[in-house]
Coordinates of C-alpha atoms in Angstrom, one line a residue:
Chain L
M7 CA -11.5 0.4 -19.1
R8 CA -10.1 3.8 -18.0
R9 CA -6.8 5.3 -18.7
A10 CA -4.6 5.7 -15.8
T11 CA -4.5 8.1 -13.2
A12 CA -1.9 7.5 -10.8
A13 CA 1.2 5.9 -10.9
V14 CA 4.3 4.9 -8.1
V15 CA 7.5 6.6 -8.9
G16 CA 10.0 4.9 -6.0
I17 CA 10.2 2.0 -4.4
G18 CA 12.8 1.1 -0.9
E19 CA 12.9 -1.6 1.0
V20 CA 15.9 -3.4 3.4
P21 CA 16.5 -6.8 3.9
S22 CA 13.7 -9.2 5.7
G23 CA 14.9 -11.8 8.4
K24 CA 15.7 -11.8 12.1
F25 CA 17.6 -8.3 12.8
P26 CA 17.2 -8.2 16.6
D27 CA 19.6 -4.7 16.5
R28 CA 17.8 -3.2 14.1
S29 CA 15.1 -1.0 15.5
E30 CA 11.6 -0.4 13.5
L31 CA 12.0 3.2 13.6
E32 CA 15.7 2.3 11.6
A33 CA 14.3 -0.1 9.3
A34 CA 11.4 2.7 8.8
V35 CA 13.6 5.2 8.0
L36 CA 16.3 3.8 5.7
S37 CA 13.1 2.5 3.5
A38 CA 11.7 5.4 3.3
A39 CA 14.9 7.4 2.4
A40 CA 15.4 5.0 -0.2
A41 CA 11.8 5.6 -2.1
L42 CA 12.3 9.0 -2.0
R43 CA 16.0 8.7 -3.3
D44 CA 14.8 6.4 -6.1
A45 CA 12.5 8.5 -6.7
G46 CA 14.9 11.4 -6.8
L47 CA 12.3 13.7 -4.2
S48 CA 13.0 14.6 -1.5
P49 CA 11.0 15.0 2.0
R50 CA 9.6 18.4 1.7
D51 CA 8.1 16.8 -1.9
I52 CA 6.0 14.3 0.1
D53 CA 2.5 16.0 1.4
V54 CA 0.7 13.0 2.6
V55 CA 2.5 9.9 4.9
M56 CA 0.5 7.0 4.9
P57 CA 1.8 4.5 7.3
V58 CA 0.5 0.9 7.8
G59 CA -0.1 -0.5 11.1
A60 CA 2.9 -2.5 12.4
L61 CA 2.0 -5.6 14.9
A62 CA 5.0 -6.1 17.1
S63 CA 5.1 -3.4 19.1
S64 CA 2.2 -1.2 19.9
Q65 CA 4.1 1.7 20.8
F66 CA 5.9 1.9 17.8
N67 CA 2.7 2.2 15.9
V68 CA 1.4 4.9 18.2
D69 CA 4.8 6.2 17.0
L70 CA 3.6 6.1 12.9
V71 CA 0.1 7.0 14.0
F72 CA 1.1 10.4 15.8
S73 CA 3.8 12.0 12.5
R74 CA 7.2 10.2 14.4
I75 CA 7.8 9.5 10.7
C76 CA 7.4 13.1 9.6
E77 CA 9.7 14.4 12.5
E78 CA 12.2 12.1 11.6
L79 CA 12.4 12.5 8.0
G80 CA 12.4 16.2 7.7
M81 CA 8.8 16.5 6.7
L82 CA 6.9 19.2 9.5
R83 CA 5.0 22.4 8.1
G84 CA 5.6 20.3 4.6
A85 CA 3.5 16.9 5.0
T86 CA -0.3 18.1 4.9
M87 CA -1.5 14.3 6.7
N88 CA -0.4 11.6 8.3
V89 CA -2.7 9.4 8.2
Q90 CA -2.9 5.0 9.0
V91 CA -4.3 2.6 6.5
M92 CA -4.7 -0.5 7.7
S93 CA -5.8 -3.6 6.6
G94 CA -3.4 -6.6 7.6
G95 CA -1.8 -8.1 4.3
A96 CA -4.2 -6.7 2.3
S97 CA -2.9 -2.8 3.2
S98 CA -0.3 -3.3 0.1
S99 CA -3.5 -3.1 -2.2
T100 CA -5.8 -1.1 0.0
M101 CA -3.0 1.8 0.9
L102 CA -2.4 1.7 -3.1
A103 CA -5.8 2.2 -4.0
V104 CA -6.5 4.9 -1.1
A105 CA -3.4 6.2 -2.5
E106 CA -4.6 6.6 -6.1
A107 CA -7.8 7.9 -5.2
L108 CA -5.9 10.9 -3.1
V109 CA -3.7 12.0 -6.0
T110 CA -6.2 11.4 -8.8
T111 CA -8.9 14.1 -6.9
G112 CA -5.7 15.9 -6.0
A113 CA -6.3 15.9 -2.1
A114 CA -2.5 14.7 -2.1
R115 CA 0.4 15.4 -4.4
R116 CA 2.8 12.8 -3.8
V117 CA 2.0 9.9 -0.9
L118 CA 4.5 8.3 1.0
V119 CA 3.3 4.9 1.5
L120 CA 5.4 2.9 4.2
H121 CA 5.8 0.2 6.8
S122 CA 8.1 -1.5 9.2
D123 CA 7.9 -4.4 11.7
K124 CA 9.7 -6.7 14.3
V125 CA 7.5 -9.7 14.2
G126 CA 10.4 -11.8 13.4
S127 CA 12.0 -11.1 16.7
L128 CA 9.3 -12.1 18.3
P129 CA 9.5 -15.0 20.8
P130 CA 8.2 -18.0 18.7
Q131 CA 5.3 -18.5 20.9
R132 CA 4.5 -14.7 20.9
G133 CA 4.1 -14.9 17.0
V134 CA 2.0 -17.9 17.4
D135 CA -0.1 -16.1 19.9
L136 CA -0.1 -12.5 18.1
F137 CA -1.2 -14.1 14.7
A138 CA -4.0 -16.4 16.9
T139 CA -5.9 -12.8 17.3
T140 CA -5.5 -11.1 13.8
G141 CA -9.2 -12.2 12.1
V142 CA -9.9 -15.1 14.8
S143 CA -12.4 -14.6 16.8
E144 CA -12.0 -14.1 20.4
E145 CA -15.5 -15.5 21.3
W146 CA -15.9 -17.8 18.6
E147 CA -12.9 -19.6 17.3
R148 CA -9.7 -19.0 19.9
P149 CA -11.6 -21.3 22.4
Y150 CA -11.5 -24.2 20.1
G151 CA -7.3 -23.5 19.7
H152 CA -8.1 -22.0 16.0
N153 CA -4.9 -19.8 14.9
M154 CA -3.1 -18.5 11.7
N155 CA -1.7 -22.4 10.9
A156 CA -5.1 -24.0 10.8
V157 CA -6.3 -21.2 8.9
G158 CA -4.0 -22.0 5.9
A159 CA -4.3 -25.6 6.9
M160 CA -8.2 -25.5 6.4
T161 CA -7.8 -23.4 3.4
S162 CA -5.9 -26.2 2.0
R163 CA -7.8 -29.0 2.8
R164 CA -11.2 -27.4 1.2
Y165 CA -8.9 -26.9 -2.4
M166 CA -7.5 -29.7 -2.0
Y167 CA -11.1 -31.4 -1.6
E168 CA -12.2 -29.1 -4.6
T169 CA -9.4 -29.2 -6.8
A170 CA -7.7 -32.5 -6.3
T171 CA -4.6 -30.9 -5.7
T172 CA -2.2 -32.9 -3.8
E173 CA 0.5 -32.4 -0.9
E174 CA 3.2 -32.4 -3.4
E175 CA 1.8 -29.7 -5.5
L176 CA 1.6 -27.6 -1.8
A177 CA 5.4 -28.0 -1.7
A178 CA 6.0 -27.6 -5.2
V179 CA 5.0 -23.7 -4.6
C180 CA 7.3 -23.8 -1.6
V181 CA 10.2 -24.8 -4.2
S182 CA 9.2 -22.5 -6.5
L183 CA 9.2 -19.4 -4.2
R184 CA 12.6 -20.1 -2.8
K185 CA 13.9 -20.5 -6.0
W186 CA 13.4 -16.7 -6.5
A187 CA 14.3 -16.2 -3.0
M188 CA 17.9 -17.3 -4.0
L189 CA 18.6 -14.8 -6.4
N190 CA 17.4 -12.1 -3.5
P191 CA 19.5 -10.8 -1.7
H192 CA 16.7 -9.0 1.0
A193 CA 14.9 -12.8 1.2
M194 CA 15.7 -14.2 4.6
Y195 CA 15.8 -17.8 2.8
R196 CA 18.2 -18.1 0.1
S197 CA 19.6 -21.4 0.6
E198 CA 17.9 -24.1 -2.0
L199 CA 14.8 -26.0 -0.6
T200 CA 13.8 -29.1 -2.6
M201 CA 10.5 -31.2 -2.3
E202 CA 12.2 -33.7 -0.1
E203 CA 12.6 -31.2 2.3
V204 CA 9.3 -29.6 2.6
L205 CA 7.4 -33.0 2.6
G206 CA 10.1 -34.3 5.4
S207 CA 9.6 -31.6 7.6
K208 CA 7.5 -31.5 10.7
M209 CA 3.8 -32.0 10.4
V210 CA 2.1 -28.9 11.9
A211 CA -1.4 -28.9 11.4
T212 CA -2.5 -31.3 8.5
P213 CA -1.8 -30.7 5.6
L214 CA 0.8 -28.2 6.4
R215 CA 4.3 -29.0 7.1
S216 CA 6.4 -26.3 8.9
R217 CA 8.3 -25.5 5.1
E218 CA 4.8 -24.5 4.6
C219 CA 3.8 -22.4 7.0
N220 CA 4.3 -18.6 8.1
M221 CA 7.8 -17.5 8.5
L222 CA 8.0 -14.4 10.8
A223 CA 10.6 -11.8 9.8
D224 CA 11.4 -8.2 10.4
G225 CA 11.4 -6.0 7.7
A226 CA 10.8 -2.7 6.1
A227 CA 9.6 -1.1 2.5
A228 CA 7.7 1.8 1.1
Y229 CA 6.8 3.4 -2.1
V230 CA 6.0 6.8 -3.3
V231 CA 2.3 7.3 -5.3
A232 CA 2.1 10.3 -7.5
S233 CA -0.4 11.8 -10.2
A234 CA 0.5 9.7 -13.4
S235 CA 0.9 13.1 -15.1
D236 CA 3.2 14.1 -12.3
A237 CA 5.0 11.0 -12.3
E238 CA 6.2 11.5 -16.0
E239 CA 7.7 14.5 -14.8
I240 CA 9.2 12.8 -11.7
T241 CA 10.8 9.6 -13.5
E242 CA 11.3 7.3 -16.6
T243 CA 10.3 4.6 -14.9
P244 CA 6.7 4.9 -13.5
V245 CA 4.3 2.4 -13.0
Y246 CA 0.7 2.7 -13.5
V247 CA -2.1 1.8 -11.6
R248 CA -4.2 0.3 -14.2
G249 CA -6.9 -1.6 -12.1
H250 CA -8.5 -3.0 -8.9
G251 CA -11.0 -5.3 -7.6
S252 CA -11.7 -6.5 -4.2
L253 CA -14.1 -8.5 -2.1
V254 CA -14.7 -9.0 1.5
T255 CA -15.7 -12.4 2.1
H256 CA -15.5 -13.1 6.2
Y257 CA -13.9 -12.0 9.5
S258 CA -14.2 -15.1 11.2
M259 CA -13.0 -18.2 8.2
S260 CA -16.0 -20.2 9.4
Q261 CA -18.4 -18.0 8.0
D262 CA -16.9 -17.7 4.4
L263 CA -19.1 -20.0 2.1
D264 CA -16.3 -20.5 -0.7
L265 CA -13.1 -21.1 1.2
A266 CA -11.6 -22.7 -1.9
H267 CA -12.0 -19.5 -3.5
L268 CA -12.3 -17.1 -1.6
G269 CA -13.6 -13.5 -3.4
F270 CA -10.8 -13.5 -6.2
P271 CA -12.9 -14.8 -9.2
E272 CA -14.9 -11.6 -8.5
A273 CA -11.3 -9.6 -7.7
A274 CA -9.9 -10.8 -11.2
K275 CA -12.8 -9.9 -12.9
V276 CA -13.2 -6.5 -12.1
A277 CA -9.8 -5.6 -12.1
Y278 CA -8.9 -7.1 -15.6
E279 CA -12.0 -4.9 -16.8
E280 CA -10.9 -1.8 -15.0
S281 CA -7.3 -2.1 -16.6
G282 CA -8.5 -3.3 -20.0
L283 CA -6.1 -6.3 -19.8
G284 CA -6.2 -10.2 -19.7
P285 CA -4.5 -13.0 -18.7
D286 CA -2.7 -13.5 -21.8
D287 CA -0.9 -9.3 -21.1
I288 CA 0.5 -10.3 -18.0
H289 CA 3.9 -11.0 -18.2
V290 CA 4.6 -11.4 -13.7
A291 CA 2.2 -12.7 -10.9
A292 CA 2.9 -10.9 -7.7
C293 CA 0.7 -13.5 -5.6
Y294 CA 0.2 -13.1 -1.7
D295 CA 1.2 -16.5 -0.2
A296 CA 2.4 -16.6 3.6
Y297 CA 0.8 -20.6 3.0
P298 CA 1.5 -22.4 -0.6
V299 CA -2.5 -22.8 -0.9
Y300 CA -3.3 -18.6 -1.6
P301 CA -1.2 -18.7 -4.8
L302 CA -3.0 -21.1 -5.9
I303 CA -6.5 -19.9 -5.5
A304 CA -5.3 -17.0 -6.7
M305 CA -4.0 -18.0 -9.9
D306 CA -6.6 -20.2 -10.9
A307 CA -9.0 -17.1 -10.7
L308 CA -6.5 -14.7 -12.6
G309 CA -6.5 -17.5 -15.5
L310 CA -2.9 -17.4 -15.4
C311 CA -2.5 -21.1 -15.8
R312 CA -3.1 -21.7 -19.5
G313 CA -6.0 -23.8 -19.1
E314 CA -4.3 -26.0 -16.2
R315 CA -4.7 -26.5 -12.1
A316 CA -2.7 -24.5 -10.3
G317 CA -1.1 -27.0 -8.8
A318 CA 0.0 -28.8 -11.5
F319 CA 1.1 -26.0 -13.4
V320 CA 3.6 -24.6 -10.5
A321 CA 4.9 -28.1 -10.5
A322 CA 5.8 -28.3 -13.5
G323 CA 8.4 -25.6 -12.9
H324 CA 6.1 -22.8 -15.2
T325 CA 6.2 -20.1 -12.2
S326 CA 10.0 -20.6 -11.2
P327 CA 13.0 -18.5 -12.8
G328 CA 13.1 -19.0 -16.3
G329 CA 9.1 -20.2 -16.2
V330 CA 6.4 -18.6 -18.8
M331 CA 4.4 -17.0 -15.5
P332 CA 6.9 -16.1 -12.8
M333 CA 5.2 -16.2 -9.4
T334 CA 6.0 -14.1 -6.5
T335 CA 9.3 -13.4 -7.9
N336 CA 10.8 -11.8 -4.2
G337 CA 10.3 -15.4 -3.0
G338 CA 7.1 -14.4 -1.2
M339 CA 6.5 -14.7 2.6
L340 CA 7.7 -17.9 2.7
S341 CA 11.4 -17.1 1.3
Q342 CA 11.7 -13.6 1.9
G343 CA 9.6 -13.7 5.2
H344 CA 6.3 -12.4 7.0
T345 CA 6.9 -9.3 8.0
G346 CA 3.4 -8.7 9.6
A347 CA 1.0 -6.0 7.3
G348 CA 4.3 -5.8 5.2
G349 CA 4.7 -9.1 3.6
G350 CA 2.1 -8.0 1.0
I351 CA 3.8 -4.8 0.5
A352 CA 7.1 -6.8 -0.3
V353 CA 5.2 -8.7 -3.0
L354 CA 4.0 -5.0 -4.6
V355 CA 7.1 -3.2 -4.3
E356 CA 8.4 -6.5 -6.1
A357 CA 5.6 -6.1 -9.1
F358 CA 7.1 -2.3 -8.8
R359 CA 10.7 -3.6 -9.3
Q360 CA 10.1 -5.8 -12.2
L361 CA 7.9 -3.2 -14.2
M362 CA 11.1 -0.9 -13.6
G363 CA 13.5 -3.2 -14.4
K364 CA 15.2 -2.9 -11.3
A365 CA 15.2 -6.7 -10.1
G366 CA 18.6 -7.6 -10.5
E367 CA 19.2 -11.0 -10.9
R368 CA 15.3 -12.0 -10.8
Q369 CA 14.6 -9.7 -13.3
V370 CA 12.1 -10.8 -16.1
Q371 CA 12.7 -9.8 -19.4
G372 CA 10.3 -7.5 -21.3
A373 CA 7.8 -7.2 -18.7
V374 CA 5.2 -4.8 -19.0
N375 CA 2.1 -5.6 -17.4
A376 CA 2.1 -7.4 -13.5
V377 CA -0.9 -8.3 -11.8
E378 CA -0.7 -8.6 -7.7
T379 CA -3.1 -10.1 -5.2
A380 CA -3.4 -9.6 -1.4
S381 CA -5.6 -10.4 1.1
G382 CA -5.9 -9.7 5.1
G383 CA -6.6 -11.4 8.4
T384 CA -7.6 -15.0 7.8
W385 CA -8.1 -14.3 3.9
M386 CA -11.2 -11.8 4.8
D387 CA -10.6 -10.2 1.8
S388 CA -9.6 -10.6 -1.9
H389 CA -8.0 -7.9 -3.6
V390 CA -6.5 -7.8 -7.2
T391 CA -4.5 -4.6 -9.0
V392 CA -3.1 -4.9 -12.4
L393 CA -0.1 -2.9 -12.9
S394 CA 1.6 -1.4 -16.1
K395 CA 4.5 0.2 -17.6
E396 CA 2.3 1.8 -20.0
R397 CA -0.3 4.4 -19.1
Chain E
M5 CA 4.1 -25.4 30.5
T6 CA 0.7 -25.1 30.6
T7 CA -0.7 -21.9 30.3
T8 CA -4.3 -20.6 30.5
R9 CA -6.6 -22.0 27.8
P10 CA -8.6 -18.8 26.1
V11 CA -12.4 -19.2 26.9
P12 CA -15.3 -16.8 25.7
T13 CA -16.2 -13.7 27.1
P14 CA -20.3 -13.1 26.2
S15 CA -21.5 -10.3 25.1
S16 CA -24.8 -9.0 26.4
W17 CA -26.3 -10.3 23.0
S18 CA -24.3 -13.9 22.8
E19 CA -25.1 -14.9 26.3
P20 CA -28.4 -17.0 25.7
F21 CA -26.2 -18.7 23.3
W22 CA -23.3 -19.7 25.8
A23 CA -26.8 -20.3 28.6
A24 CA -28.1 -22.5 26.3
A25 CA -24.4 -24.4 25.7
R26 CA -24.8 -25.3 29.4
E27 CA -28.1 -26.9 29.0
E28 CA -26.5 -28.6 26.3
R29 CA -28.5 -27.3 23.3
L30 CA -26.9 -25.8 20.7
T31 CA -28.9 -22.4 19.4
F32 CA -28.9 -19.8 16.6
Q33 CA -30.4 -16.7 16.2
V34 CA -33.6 -15.9 13.7
C35 CA -35.0 -12.6 12.4
G36 CA -38.5 -12.1 13.8
S37 CA -38.6 -9.3 10.7
C38 CA -36.8 -11.3 7.7
G39 CA -35.9 -14.8 8.7
T40 CA -32.6 -14.7 8.4
A41 CA -30.8 -17.8 10.3
T42 CA -27.5 -16.4 11.7
M43 CA -24.5 -17.3 13.0
Y44 CA -22.3 -16.2 14.8
P45 CA -24.5 -14.4 17.1
K46 CA -25.1 -10.3 16.2
R47 CA -26.8 -7.2 18.3
L48 CA -28.9 -6.6 14.6
C49 CA -30.0 -8.6 12.0
P50 CA -27.4 -8.9 9.1
T51 CA -29.9 -8.7 7.0
C52 CA -32.3 -6.0 7.6
L53 CA -30.9 -4.6 10.5
S54 CA -34.2 -5.5 12.6
D55 CA -33.1 -6.1 16.5
A56 CA -36.0 -8.3 16.5
L57 CA -33.8 -11.7 17.2
T58 CA -35.1 -14.9 18.8
W59 CA -33.5 -18.0 19.3
Q60 CA -34.1 -21.1 17.9
D61 CA -32.5 -24.9 18.7
A62 CA -30.2 -26.3 16.0
A63 CA -31.0 -29.7 15.3
G64 CA -27.1 -30.6 16.0
T65 CA -26.3 -32.0 12.8
G66 CA -24.6 -31.4 9.8
E67 CA -21.4 -31.6 7.6
V68 CA -17.8 -31.2 7.8
Y69 CA -17.0 -28.0 5.7
T70 CA -13.3 -28.2 6.2
W71 CA -10.8 -29.4 9.2
T72 CA -7.2 -29.8 10.3
E73 CA -5.5 -31.7 12.6
Q74 CA -3.4 -29.6 14.6
V75 CA -0.6 -32.0 15.8
A76 CA 2.7 -29.3 16.6
G77 CA 2.7 -25.5 17.5
P78 CA -0.2 -24.7 19.1
P79 CA -1.6 -21.4 20.5
S80 CA -0.2 -20.8 24.3
G81 CA -3.4 -23.0 26.8
F82 CA -3.5 -25.7 23.8
E83 CA -0.5 -27.6 24.3
D84 CA -1.9 -30.5 26.8
R85 CA -4.8 -31.1 23.5
V86 CA -2.5 -31.8 21.0
P87 CA -3.1 -33.5 18.6
Y88 CA -6.5 -31.8 18.3
V89 CA -9.0 -31.6 15.0
V90 CA -10.3 -28.1 14.9
A91 CA -12.9 -27.7 11.9
V92 CA -16.0 -25.9 10.3
V93 CA -19.3 -27.6 10.6
R94 CA -21.9 -26.5 8.3
L95 CA -25.4 -27.2 10.2
D96 CA -27.8 -28.6 8.3
E97 CA -30.2 -25.1 9.1
G98 CA -27.2 -23.5 6.7
V99 CA -25.2 -21.7 9.3
Q100 CA -21.7 -22.6 10.0
L101 CA -19.8 -22.4 13.2
M102 CA -15.9 -23.1 13.7
S103 CA -15.8 -26.1 16.5
N104 CA -13.7 -28.8 17.2
I105 CA -14.3 -32.5 15.9
V106 CA -14.0 -34.6 19.2
G107 CA -13.6 -38.5 20.2
P108 CA -11.2 -41.5 19.3
D109 CA -12.1 -41.6 15.5
A110 CA -11.8 -37.8 15.3
A111 CA -8.7 -37.6 12.9
N112 CA -10.8 -39.7 10.5
V113 CA -12.8 -37.0 9.5
Q114 CA -13.1 -35.8 6.1
C115 CA -15.0 -32.7 4.3
G116 CA -18.1 -33.9 3.9
A117 CA -18.3 -36.0 6.8
R118 CA -21.7 -35.9 8.9
V119 CA -21.5 -34.6 12.5
T120 CA -23.4 -34.6 15.1
V121 CA -23.3 -31.9 18.9
A122 CA -21.7 -32.9 21.9
F123 CA -21.0 -30.7 24.7
E124 CA -17.6 -30.0 26.4
T125 CA -17.1 -28.3 29.8
V126 CA -13.4 -26.7 29.8
P127 CA -11.8 -28.3 32.3
G128 CA -11.6 -26.0 35.9
T129 CA -14.2 -23.2 34.0
D130 CA -18.4 -23.7 33.8
V131 CA -17.8 -22.8 30.5
V132 CA -19.5 -25.1 27.9
L133 CA -18.6 -25.8 24.1
P134 CA -20.4 -27.3 21.4
V135 CA -18.2 -29.4 19.5
F136 CA -19.1 -32.6 17.1
T137 CA -18.3 -36.0 17.1
L138 CA -18.5 -38.4 13.6
D139 CA -21.4 -39.9 12.8
E140 CA -19.4 -42.7 11.5
A141 CA -16.6 -43.7 10.0
P142 CA -16.1 -42.6 6.5
A143 CA -16.0 -45.5 4.0
G144 CA -12.4 -46.7 3.2
A145 CA -10.9 -44.5 5.8

């Protein structure tokens, strides 16, 4: 165990969904400004700007790489570095880890991490085809019709085979996430979702049905990272980064030797050890989804299911509002929406929000410690981050 | 609307794999220095970084590690193939690869099912893909 050296001091977000008239730049500027205001900081207080990669528009991504945000937000001749960090869906965790290292060594004072993308406004077939390239080998896998829904489906199949998890239990993850999204004004889907609707929706890639597949959305989110001592000066609600564990297990999913667990057992062990906290200390689980199997894999590895199988635990309602282990309380990518690399950032920002006590109707009372998980590409890597109100 | 199905673009070091497939042989690399068996083909041995990689024919048998039947929403180029089965196959030599399970009973596949390689030419091209067929219908399926 070590004492935390970095903390998050401000968060910002715009609603996720289909916003064809809202540009990526507008969403980026609004969410970044919200994060600065939340921290009580001005643009001149930021020295490092860290935009994650955007997928829908290569021109917008080029703008992000070449300091457009610094110019739009009044950081010229104040910011010392604009640097893109990109690990796909895992970027939530990797950007936090990089920002933590920068403020810990003094290489940066305050890091503005931001994301904006518009994958929800792409024509649906372009969305399918775009996500058939993100971690799907062009030479070895695309010729077989492999694609992102098949990634989720094949991971689900192996997980079900090894754990006896049922299709009903997978569907229950979607229902649990929707119950949280119904309380989230930033979520794309806010109407009630029943087990019958999930199980009655169109089969896409067995065993996954349409309500269990990647829901692409436009969205943006941002957060500000400072050193732990600086954070205490900036805000009364710093969220400390207590530990992080991670492991890369494949590029092509066919090369993963353990799809039912990925690298989450190893990542969880390191993150818990580093944080000095364990499963019994966790009040909120912010698990990366996109497909229902992935929070189950993470919950098993994190030991948060009181000795039960994760599928049975979720189906019993323990992860829903009022349950003993609130999970992915923004509604996850299956309900708030999958905004590209930012889907995981929204999940992470929700963890910060819960520990800052700013989650409104979704607020988990007495939440002190949270755990976040993330993964990129075809779940190429497994990240676990432990966060706390206590340093 | 039918779109063009994606086909592999071989690299200088993977071309022997595709040439062998055109001869209906499934191959993988073995490192002449440390003996590591490698799939997919690499420029250097991922264990010892030697470039003394040699080619070996696989027996063409293995088991299904995981699979899905794509019944809707395929990527462009696969509209006419739906439904089709995508699977990760673990060869008896220990290496894994993505492939399709083909044949009239393909959708009866299960994790652990035994499979044997077959070869399929992508229509309108000279590209030959290694695919797999089920050895026998699993009991009770």
